[in-house]
Short mmCIF file of C-alpha atoms in Angstrom, two decimals:
data_model
loop_
_atom_site.label_atom_id
_atom_site.label_comp_id
_atom_site.label_asym_id
_atom_site.label_seq_id
_atom_site.Cartn_x
_atom_site.Cartn_y
_atom_site.Cartn_z
CA UNK A 1 -64.94 -65.62 -23.06
CA UNK A 2 -65.42 -63.41 -20.05
CA UNK A 3 -64.60 -64.91 -17.04
CA UNK A 4 -66.59 -64.44 -13.64
CA UNK A 5 -65.00 -64.82 -10.52
CA UNK A 6 -65.85 -67.00 -8.02
CA UNK A 7 -66.94 -66.73 -3.81
CA UNK A 8 -63.90 -68.46 -3.26
CA UNK A 9 -61.56 -65.52 -5.25
CA UNK A 10 -63.73 -62.77 -3.60
CA UNK A 11 -62.68 -63.27 0.17
CA UNK A 12 -61.80 -59.34 0.54
CA UNK A 13 -63.22 -57.11 3.78
CA UNK A 14 -64.67 -54.47 3.24
CA UNK A 15 -63.61 -50.91 3.78
CA UNK A 16 -64.66 -48.97 6.77
CA UNK A 17 -64.35 -45.40 7.78
CA UNK A 18 -62.25 -45.10 10.69
CA UNK A 19 -63.26 -43.77 13.82
CA UNK A 20 -62.39 -40.46 14.40
CA UNK A 21 -61.87 -38.80 18.09
CA UNK A 22 -62.04 -35.32 18.16
CA UNK A 23 -58.73 -34.82 21.56
CA UNK A 24 -56.76 -37.36 19.37
CA UNK A 25 -57.70 -34.30 16.36
CA UNK A 26 -57.14 -31.10 18.39
CA UNK A 27 -53.15 -33.03 19.08
CA UNK A 28 -52.89 -32.94 15.35
CA UNK A 29 -52.16 -29.62 15.02
CA UNK A 30 -55.37 -28.15 13.44
CA UNK A 31 -53.88 -24.59 12.53
CA UNK A 32 -56.67 -22.21 13.36
CA UNK A 33 -56.91 -18.42 10.84
CA UNK A 34 -55.25 -16.23 13.87
CA UNK A 35 -52.75 -18.93 14.35
CA UNK A 36 -51.94 -18.62 11.04
CA UNK A 37 -52.04 -14.89 10.89
CA UNK A 38 -49.69 -14.96 13.80
CA UNK A 39 -46.90 -17.07 12.01
CA UNK A 40 -47.12 -15.24 9.13
CA UNK A 41 -46.66 -11.73 11.19
CA UNK A 42 -43.68 -13.38 13.10
CA UNK A 43 -41.87 -14.14 9.68
CA UNK A 44 -42.89 -11.12 8.01
CA UNK A 45 -40.56 -9.47 10.88
CA UNK A 46 -38.12 -11.96 11.11
CA UNK A 47 -37.99 -11.47 7.20
CA UNK A 48 -37.22 -7.67 7.80
CA UNK A 49 -34.99 -7.45 10.82
CA UNK A 50 -32.83 -9.87 9.20
CA UNK A 51 -32.90 -7.72 5.87
CA UNK A 52 -32.41 -4.80 7.67
CA UNK A 53 -29.22 -5.53 9.40
CA UNK A 54 -27.95 -6.91 6.25
CA UNK A 55 -28.67 -3.37 4.61
CA UNK A 56 -27.52 -2.10 7.25
CA UNK A 57 -24.06 -3.84 6.81
CA UNK A 58 -23.64 -3.02 3.12
CA UNK A 59 -24.75 0.43 3.84
CA UNK A 60 -21.95 0.73 6.63
CA UNK A 61 -19.43 -0.67 4.52
CA UNK A 62 -20.00 1.28 1.34
CA UNK A 63 -19.94 4.28 3.60
CA UNK A 64 -16.41 3.16 5.31
CA UNK A 65 -15.49 2.68 1.62
CA UNK A 66 -16.56 6.86 0.79
CA UNK A 67 -15.04 8.27 3.92
CA UNK A 68 -11.85 6.06 2.85
CA UNK A 69 -11.74 8.14 -0.59
CA UNK A 70 -12.73 11.45 1.12
CA UNK A 71 -10.45 11.07 3.47
CA UNK A 72 -7.55 9.56 1.54
CA UNK A 73 -7.06 12.94 -0.63
CA UNK A 74 -7.59 15.26 2.08
CA UNK A 75 -3.91 13.40 3.94
CA UNK A 76 -1.99 13.50 0.64
CA UNK A 77 -3.17 17.13 0.95
CA UNK A 78 -2.11 17.90 4.20
CA UNK A 79 0.92 16.04 4.16
CA UNK A 80 2.11 18.51 0.54
CA UNK A 81 0.71 21.97 2.95
CA UNK A 82 2.81 20.38 5.85
CA UNK A 83 5.98 20.23 3.60
CA UNK A 84 5.22 23.11 1.62
CA UNK A 85 4.94 25.10 5.00
CA UNK A 86 8.60 23.47 5.79
CA UNK A 87 9.64 24.99 2.91
CA UNK A 88 8.51 28.45 3.03
CA UNK A 89 10.27 28.85 6.78
CA UNK A 90 13.23 27.54 5.02
CA UNK A 91 13.13 30.54 2.71
CA UNK A 92 11.88 32.78 4.80
CA UNK A 93 14.98 31.65 7.00
CA UNK A 94 17.43 31.95 4.52
CA UNK A 95 15.63 35.32 3.24
CA UNK A 96 16.03 37.29 6.49
CA UNK A 97 19.20 35.90 7.61
CA UNK A 98 20.94 37.67 4.10
CA UNK A 99 18.58 40.84 4.87
CA UNK A 100 19.77 40.46 8.12
CA UNK A 101 24.07 40.33 6.84
CA UNK A 102 23.08 43.28 4.81
CA UNK A 103 21.61 46.04 6.41
CA UNK A 104 23.06 44.43 9.89
CA UNK A 105 26.14 46.98 11.38
CA UNK A 106 28.86 44.52 12.63
CA UNK A 107 27.07 40.99 11.94
CA UNK A 108 30.23 39.11 11.12
CA UNK A 109 32.02 40.50 13.99
CA UNK A 110 29.45 38.72 15.74
CA UNK A 111 29.85 36.22 14.34
CA UNK A 112 33.44 35.44 14.45
CA UNK A 113 33.10 36.34 18.50
CA UNK A 114 30.83 33.03 18.99
CA UNK A 115 32.79 30.78 16.52
CA UNK A 116 35.99 31.87 18.44
CA UNK A 117 34.09 30.91 22.10
CA UNK A 118 33.22 27.81 20.48
CA UNK A 119 36.87 26.74 19.72
CA UNK A 120 38.97 24.81 22.37
CA UNK A 121 41.87 27.30 24.19
CA UNK A 122 44.44 24.81 23.33
CA UNK A 123 45.25 26.67 20.06
CA UNK A 124 45.70 30.44 20.39
CA UNK A 125 47.27 31.06 16.74
CA UNK A 126 43.83 31.22 15.10
CA UNK A 127 42.79 31.38 10.98
CA UNK A 128 39.48 33.15 10.14
CA UNK A 129 38.42 32.23 6.65
CA UNK A 130 35.94 34.92 5.37
CA UNK A 131 34.21 36.76 2.02
CA UNK A 132 36.44 39.44 0.95
CA UNK A 133 34.22 42.19 1.94
CA UNK A 134 33.79 41.49 5.51
CA UNK A 135 37.68 40.66 5.59
CA UNK A 136 38.41 44.25 5.22
CA UNK A 137 36.42 44.67 7.64
CA UNK A 138 37.76 42.76 10.47
CA UNK A 139 41.31 43.92 9.50
CA UNK A 140 39.76 47.36 10.38
CA UNK A 141 39.02 45.81 13.43
CA UNK A 142 42.28 44.04 14.14
CA UNK A 143 44.22 47.05 13.43
CA UNK A 144 42.74 48.56 16.47
CA UNK A 145 42.94 45.32 18.76
CA UNK A 146 46.93 45.04 19.73
CA UNK A 147 46.61 41.68 20.05
CA UNK A 148 44.32 40.61 17.83
CA UNK A 149 47.01 40.94 14.42
CA UNK A 150 49.34 38.61 16.05
CA UNK A 151 46.42 35.77 17.64
CA UNK A 152 44.31 36.21 14.29
CA UNK A 153 45.40 34.66 10.54
CA UNK A 154 42.28 36.43 8.27
CA UNK A 155 42.14 34.40 4.66
CA UNK A 156 39.77 35.94 2.22
CA UNK A 157 37.59 33.36 0.85
CA UNK A 158 34.12 34.19 -2.22
CA UNK A 159 33.56 31.28 -1.71
CA UNK A 160 32.33 31.86 1.63
CA UNK A 161 28.97 34.16 2.05
CA UNK A 162 28.95 37.08 3.28
CA UNK A 163 28.20 37.19 7.04
CA UNK A 164 29.90 33.87 7.51
CA UNK A 165 32.94 32.98 8.79
CA UNK A 166 35.19 29.28 9.10
CA UNK A 167 37.57 29.80 11.88
CA UNK A 168 40.37 27.34 12.56
CA UNK A 169 43.32 26.92 15.01
CA UNK A 170 45.40 23.77 15.07
CA UNK A 171 43.23 21.88 17.67
CA UNK A 172 40.06 22.33 15.97
CA UNK A 173 37.81 24.26 13.11
CA UNK A 174 34.37 25.78 13.87
CA UNK A 175 31.96 25.80 11.25
CA UNK A 176 30.22 29.66 11.51
CA UNK A 177 29.08 30.08 7.37
CA UNK A 178 25.88 31.12 6.65
CA UNK A 179 24.87 28.08 5.53
CA UNK A 180 26.29 25.49 8.13
CA UNK A 181 24.55 28.07 10.76
CA UNK A 182 20.97 28.49 8.51
CA UNK A 183 21.06 24.33 8.98
CA UNK A 184 21.68 24.04 12.30
CA UNK A 185 18.27 26.56 12.86
CA UNK A 186 16.09 24.51 10.25
CA UNK A 187 17.26 21.15 12.24
CA UNK A 188 16.63 22.18 15.38
CA UNK A 189 13.31 23.59 13.71
CA UNK A 190 12.35 20.08 12.58
CA UNK A 191 13.50 18.27 15.63
CA UNK A 192 11.04 20.84 17.75
CA UNK A 193 8.62 20.09 15.12
CA UNK A 194 8.99 16.28 15.26
#
């Protein structure tokens, strides 16, 4: 059986095309080709600027890493060169001092005089410990000094390097050994460099 709709069942209004107001259409934001190109150009420029900024940041970080990798070995090398230079200066100073002691005409007498000047005047009985080779020379010099034999007691000490001495009295001791004087020179050099 077929069913046919009766007129009361068909109660509906026909659809009609709505009226379009041209002013209203303009407000809807119809995009012209020129406007679309402008939007596209702005988006491209913003994307390009953002890409450049990100690339610069990434390249800057990479550059800093490369520079750090380059300068770290340079700093280490500089520290090594400084240490080696200080060691070379110490060795040169030792060699020059040893050479002066060997070739000098009478270096032990100057060393003993300096040590005696540093002693306090309180004790007059002075004991001078020197290398045996320097002891013989000092005894000769003391023999020419009328008071030298009474005030000085010269003691041979093979542990003292030639050109050095240890002078002592009841009140104090002055270490005039080559090693002590060299250490004093090196300490002053380090103090001036630091």
